[in-house]
Coordinates of C-alpha atoms in Angstrom, one line a residue:
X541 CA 2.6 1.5 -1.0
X542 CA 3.2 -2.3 -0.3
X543 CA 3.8 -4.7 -3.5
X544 CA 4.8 -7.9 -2.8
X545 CA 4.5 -7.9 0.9
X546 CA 7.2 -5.1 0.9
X547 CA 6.2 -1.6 2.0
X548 CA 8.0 1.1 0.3
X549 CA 9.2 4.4 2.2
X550 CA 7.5 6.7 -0.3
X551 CA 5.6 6.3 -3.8
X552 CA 8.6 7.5 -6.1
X553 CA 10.9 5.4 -7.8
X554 CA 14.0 6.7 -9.9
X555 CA 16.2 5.2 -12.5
X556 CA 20.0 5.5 -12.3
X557 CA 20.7 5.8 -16.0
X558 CA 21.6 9.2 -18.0
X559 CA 22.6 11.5 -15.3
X560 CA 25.4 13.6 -15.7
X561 CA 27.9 11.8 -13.2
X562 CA 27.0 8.9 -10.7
X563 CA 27.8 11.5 -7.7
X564 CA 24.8 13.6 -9.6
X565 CA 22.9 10.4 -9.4
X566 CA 23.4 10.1 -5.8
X567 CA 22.6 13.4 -4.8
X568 CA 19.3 13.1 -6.7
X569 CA 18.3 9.8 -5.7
X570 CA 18.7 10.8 -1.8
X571 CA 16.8 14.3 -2.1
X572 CA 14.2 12.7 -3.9
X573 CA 13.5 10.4 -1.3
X574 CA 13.1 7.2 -3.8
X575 CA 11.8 4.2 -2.6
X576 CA 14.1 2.0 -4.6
X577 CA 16.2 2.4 -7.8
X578 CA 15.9 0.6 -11.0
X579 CA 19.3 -0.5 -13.3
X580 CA 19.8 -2.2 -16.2
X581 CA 21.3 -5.9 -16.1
X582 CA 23.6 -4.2 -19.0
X583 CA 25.4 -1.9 -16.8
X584 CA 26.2 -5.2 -14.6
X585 CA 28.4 -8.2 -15.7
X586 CA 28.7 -11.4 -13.6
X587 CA 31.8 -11.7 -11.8
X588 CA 34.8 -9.4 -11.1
X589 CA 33.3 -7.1 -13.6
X590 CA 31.2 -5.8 -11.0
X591 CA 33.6 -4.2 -8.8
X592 CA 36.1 -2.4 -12.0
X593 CA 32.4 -0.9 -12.8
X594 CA 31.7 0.8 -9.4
X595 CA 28.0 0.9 -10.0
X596 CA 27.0 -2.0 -7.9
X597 CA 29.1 -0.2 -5.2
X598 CA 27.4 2.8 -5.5
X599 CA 23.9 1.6 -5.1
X600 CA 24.9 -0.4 -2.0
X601 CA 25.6 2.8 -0.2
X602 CA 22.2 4.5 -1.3
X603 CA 20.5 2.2 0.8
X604 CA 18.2 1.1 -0.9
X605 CA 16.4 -1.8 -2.3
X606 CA 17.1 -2.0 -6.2
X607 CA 14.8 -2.8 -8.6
X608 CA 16.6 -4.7 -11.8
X609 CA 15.2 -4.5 -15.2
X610 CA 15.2 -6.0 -19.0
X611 CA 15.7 -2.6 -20.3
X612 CA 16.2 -3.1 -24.1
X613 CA 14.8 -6.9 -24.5
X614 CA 13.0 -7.2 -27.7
X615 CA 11.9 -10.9 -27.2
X616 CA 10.9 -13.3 -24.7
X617 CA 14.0 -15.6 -24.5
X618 CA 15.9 -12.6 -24.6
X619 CA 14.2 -11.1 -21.5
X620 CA 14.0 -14.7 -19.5
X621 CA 17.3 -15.1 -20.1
X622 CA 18.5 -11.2 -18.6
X623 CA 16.2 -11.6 -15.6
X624 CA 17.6 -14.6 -14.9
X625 CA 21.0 -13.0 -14.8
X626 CA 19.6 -10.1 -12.4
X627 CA 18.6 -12.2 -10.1
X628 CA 22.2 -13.5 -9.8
X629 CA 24.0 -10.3 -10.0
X630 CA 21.3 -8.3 -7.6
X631 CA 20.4 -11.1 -5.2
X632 CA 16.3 -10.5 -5.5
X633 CA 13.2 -11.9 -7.1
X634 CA 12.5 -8.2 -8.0
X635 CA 12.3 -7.9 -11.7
X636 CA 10.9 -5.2 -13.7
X637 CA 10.1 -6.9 -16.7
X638 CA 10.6 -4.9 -20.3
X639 CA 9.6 -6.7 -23.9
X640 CA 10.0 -3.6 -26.6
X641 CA 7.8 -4.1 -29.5
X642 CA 8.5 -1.0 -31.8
X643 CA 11.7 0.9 -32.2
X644 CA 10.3 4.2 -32.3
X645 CA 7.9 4.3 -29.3
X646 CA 9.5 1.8 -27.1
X647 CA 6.1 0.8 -26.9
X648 CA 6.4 -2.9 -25.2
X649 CA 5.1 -5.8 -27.3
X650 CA 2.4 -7.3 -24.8
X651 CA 1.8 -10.2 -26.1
X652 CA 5.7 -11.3 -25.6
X653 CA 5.1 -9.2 -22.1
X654 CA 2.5 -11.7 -21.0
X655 CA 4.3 -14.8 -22.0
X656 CA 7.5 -13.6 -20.1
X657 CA 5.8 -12.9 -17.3
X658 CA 3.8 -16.1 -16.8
X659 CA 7.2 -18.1 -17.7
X660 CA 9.0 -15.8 -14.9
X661 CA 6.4 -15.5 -12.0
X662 CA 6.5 -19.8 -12.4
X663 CA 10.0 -19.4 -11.9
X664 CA 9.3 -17.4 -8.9
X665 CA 10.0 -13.7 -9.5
X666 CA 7.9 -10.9 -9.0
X667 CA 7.6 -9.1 -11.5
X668 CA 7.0 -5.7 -12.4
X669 CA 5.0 -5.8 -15.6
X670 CA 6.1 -2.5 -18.3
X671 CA 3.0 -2.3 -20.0
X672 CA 0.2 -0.3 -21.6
X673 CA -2.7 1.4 -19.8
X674 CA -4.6 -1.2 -22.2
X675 CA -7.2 -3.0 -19.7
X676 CA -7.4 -6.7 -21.4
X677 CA -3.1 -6.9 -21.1
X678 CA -3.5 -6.0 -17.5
X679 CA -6.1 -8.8 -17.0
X680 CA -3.7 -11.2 -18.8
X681 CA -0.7 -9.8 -16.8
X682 CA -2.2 -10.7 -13.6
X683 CA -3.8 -13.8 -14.4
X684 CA 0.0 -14.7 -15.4
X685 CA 0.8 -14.0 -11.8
X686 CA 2.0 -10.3 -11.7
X687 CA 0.8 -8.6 -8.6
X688 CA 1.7 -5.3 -9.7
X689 CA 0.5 -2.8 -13.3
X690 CA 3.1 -0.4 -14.4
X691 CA 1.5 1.7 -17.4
X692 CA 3.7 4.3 -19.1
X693 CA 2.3 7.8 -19.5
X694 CA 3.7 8.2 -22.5
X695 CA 6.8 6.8 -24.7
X696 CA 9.5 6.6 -22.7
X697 CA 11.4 9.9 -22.3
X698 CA 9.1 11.7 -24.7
X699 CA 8.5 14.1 -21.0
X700 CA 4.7 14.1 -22.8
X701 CA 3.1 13.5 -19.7
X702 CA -0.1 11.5 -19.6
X703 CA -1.4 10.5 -23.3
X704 CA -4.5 8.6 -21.8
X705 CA -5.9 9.5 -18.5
X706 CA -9.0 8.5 -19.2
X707 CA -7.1 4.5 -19.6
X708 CA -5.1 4.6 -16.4
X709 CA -8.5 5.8 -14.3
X710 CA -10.0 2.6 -16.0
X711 CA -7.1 0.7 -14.6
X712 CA -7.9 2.1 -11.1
X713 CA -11.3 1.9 -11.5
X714 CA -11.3 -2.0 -12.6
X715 CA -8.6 -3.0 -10.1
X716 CA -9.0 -1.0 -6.5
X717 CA -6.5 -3.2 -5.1
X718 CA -3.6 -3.3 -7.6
X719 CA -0.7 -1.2 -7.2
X720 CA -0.8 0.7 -10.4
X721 CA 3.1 2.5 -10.7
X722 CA 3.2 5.3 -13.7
X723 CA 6.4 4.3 -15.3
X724 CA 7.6 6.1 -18.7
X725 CA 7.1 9.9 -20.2
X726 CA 6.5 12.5 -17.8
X727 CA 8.4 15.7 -18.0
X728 CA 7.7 18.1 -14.8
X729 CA 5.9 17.3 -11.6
X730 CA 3.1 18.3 -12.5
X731 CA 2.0 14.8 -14.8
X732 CA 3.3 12.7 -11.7
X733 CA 1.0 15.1 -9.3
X734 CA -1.8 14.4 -12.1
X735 CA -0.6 10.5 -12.5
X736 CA -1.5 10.5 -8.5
X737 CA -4.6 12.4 -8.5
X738 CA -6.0 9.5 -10.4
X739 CA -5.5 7.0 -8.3
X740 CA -2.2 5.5 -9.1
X741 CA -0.2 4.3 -6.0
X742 CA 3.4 5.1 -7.5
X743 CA 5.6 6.8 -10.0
X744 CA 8.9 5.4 -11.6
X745 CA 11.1 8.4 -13.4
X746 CA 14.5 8.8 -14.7
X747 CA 15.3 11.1 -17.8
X748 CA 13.0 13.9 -16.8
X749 CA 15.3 13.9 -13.6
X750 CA 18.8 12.6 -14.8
X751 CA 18.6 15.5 -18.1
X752 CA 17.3 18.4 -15.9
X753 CA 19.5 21.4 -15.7
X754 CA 19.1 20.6 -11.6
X755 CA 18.8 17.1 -11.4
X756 CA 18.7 16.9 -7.4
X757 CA 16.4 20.4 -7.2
X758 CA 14.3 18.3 -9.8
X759 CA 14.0 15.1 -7.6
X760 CA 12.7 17.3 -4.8
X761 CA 9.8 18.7 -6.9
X762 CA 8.8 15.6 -8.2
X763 CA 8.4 13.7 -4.8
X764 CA 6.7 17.0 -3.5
X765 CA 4.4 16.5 -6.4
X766 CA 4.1 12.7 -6.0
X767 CA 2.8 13.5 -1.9
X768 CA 0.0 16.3 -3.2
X769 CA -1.1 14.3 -5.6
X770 CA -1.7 11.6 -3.5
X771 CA -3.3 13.8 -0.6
X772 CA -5.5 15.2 -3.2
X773 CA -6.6 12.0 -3.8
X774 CA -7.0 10.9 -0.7
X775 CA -9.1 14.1 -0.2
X776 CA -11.6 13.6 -3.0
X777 CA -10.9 16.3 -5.6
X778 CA -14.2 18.2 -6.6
X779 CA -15.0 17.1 -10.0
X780 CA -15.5 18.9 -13.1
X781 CA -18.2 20.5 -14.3
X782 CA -20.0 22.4 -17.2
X783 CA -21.6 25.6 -15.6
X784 CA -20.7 27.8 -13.0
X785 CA -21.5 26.9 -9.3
X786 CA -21.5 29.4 -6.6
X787 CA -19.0 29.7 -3.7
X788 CA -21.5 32.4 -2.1
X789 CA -24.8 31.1 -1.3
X790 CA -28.1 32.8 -2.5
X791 CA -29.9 32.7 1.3
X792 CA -30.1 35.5 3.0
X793 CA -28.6 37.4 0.2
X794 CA -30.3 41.3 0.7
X795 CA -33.0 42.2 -1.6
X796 CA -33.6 46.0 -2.8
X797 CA -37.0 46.5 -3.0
X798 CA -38.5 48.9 -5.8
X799 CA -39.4 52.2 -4.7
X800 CA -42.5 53.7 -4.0

């Protein structure tokens, strides 16, 4: 999977909020194989605040690059104004760009999404677009200079899986060369394995992880998940059908003649 010229170790991304302790987090995050984490400008403050926190410590050791986000913005300036502080605080362009629009859903509000994005890619960050599996945003998204679609499955930690598989196969279908990354509500590996089997390139997870009973054991199935999906892909999975076909051909089948 390569977005923005960067090629990522594997096609799973985690988030590093929720979990029951950040040594939990750890674990998890290294038997999962991410590619990268996500965190939230709002665990980080500028300044000395970083190092009486810890966190920024913590993801330094994992290794890996980190993918900042505008978890909670509910308006454009709002989410200008906290990517601009993650790109101080994290040193990178990287920005995965949230606008919510509803309170109950999560469900972003696109057409602040758009607008943040065109004003941020201008600014020279590549962003990573939270968005629908709606096919018109994700035309705007990437005429606003995004180079990358991340479509939730569902509302974010709802662990309902995939609401609209037939959207995100349009999304795959319409744009071959687009990473598409499944970001937002699925619950066991199987919806990521699904997710894959599509055609996405990627999957970003946190609560299904961080709230298992096992978060670590989690991680594992998930990125086991995430490679058969993709293998099956890659494979070309027979598609369904409406009668029976057979797996024993008819020729040279024996035939009982009738007495006589």
């Amino acid at each position: 999977m390569i977005v923005y010229g960067h090629q990522f170790a594997s096609r799973m991304l985690l988030g590093t909020a929720l979990y029951p302790s950040p040594a939990i987090m750890a674990e998890a995050i290294r038997a999962g194989n991410a590619a990268a984490v996500t965190a939230s400008v709002r665990r980080e403050s500028v300044g000395k605040a970083q190092a009486s926190t810890g966190f920024w410590s913590l993801l330094q050791e994992l290794r890996l690059p980190v993918l900042p986000n505008t978890a909670g913005c509910r308006t454009v300036k709002e989410a200008v104004t906290t990517a601009h502080m993650a790109r101080e605080i994290f040193s990178t362009s990287w920005i995965k760009l949230e606008v919510i629009g509803d309170e109950d859903t999560l469900q972003p509000d696109v057409f602040g999404l758009v607008e943040a994005a065109r004003i941020l890619a201008e600014e020279g960050f590549q962003v990573f677009p939270y968005t629908t599996e709606d096919l018109v945003v994700a035309e705007r998204l990437l005429g606003a200079g995004c180079r990358v679609l991340m479509p939730w499955g569902a509302p974010i930690g709802s662990a309902r899986g995939l609401n609209n598989a037939y959207g995100l196969r349009t999304l795959r279908a319409h744009f071959p060369d687009v990473p598409i990354i499944v970001d937002a509500g699925l619950g066991v590996p199987s919806h990521a394995s699904q997710a894959m089997e599509l055609g996405c390139d990627g999957i970003l997870l946190n609560t299904a992880i961080a709230k298992a009973g096992d978060p670590p054991r989690m991680a594992i199935a998930f990125s086991k998940a995430v490679e058969a999906g993709r293998l099956a892909y890659l494979a070309g999975a027979l598609e369904p059908r409406d009668m029976a076909y057979p797996s024993t051909p008819q020729l040279g089948k024996p035939l009982l003649a009738a007495g006589g």
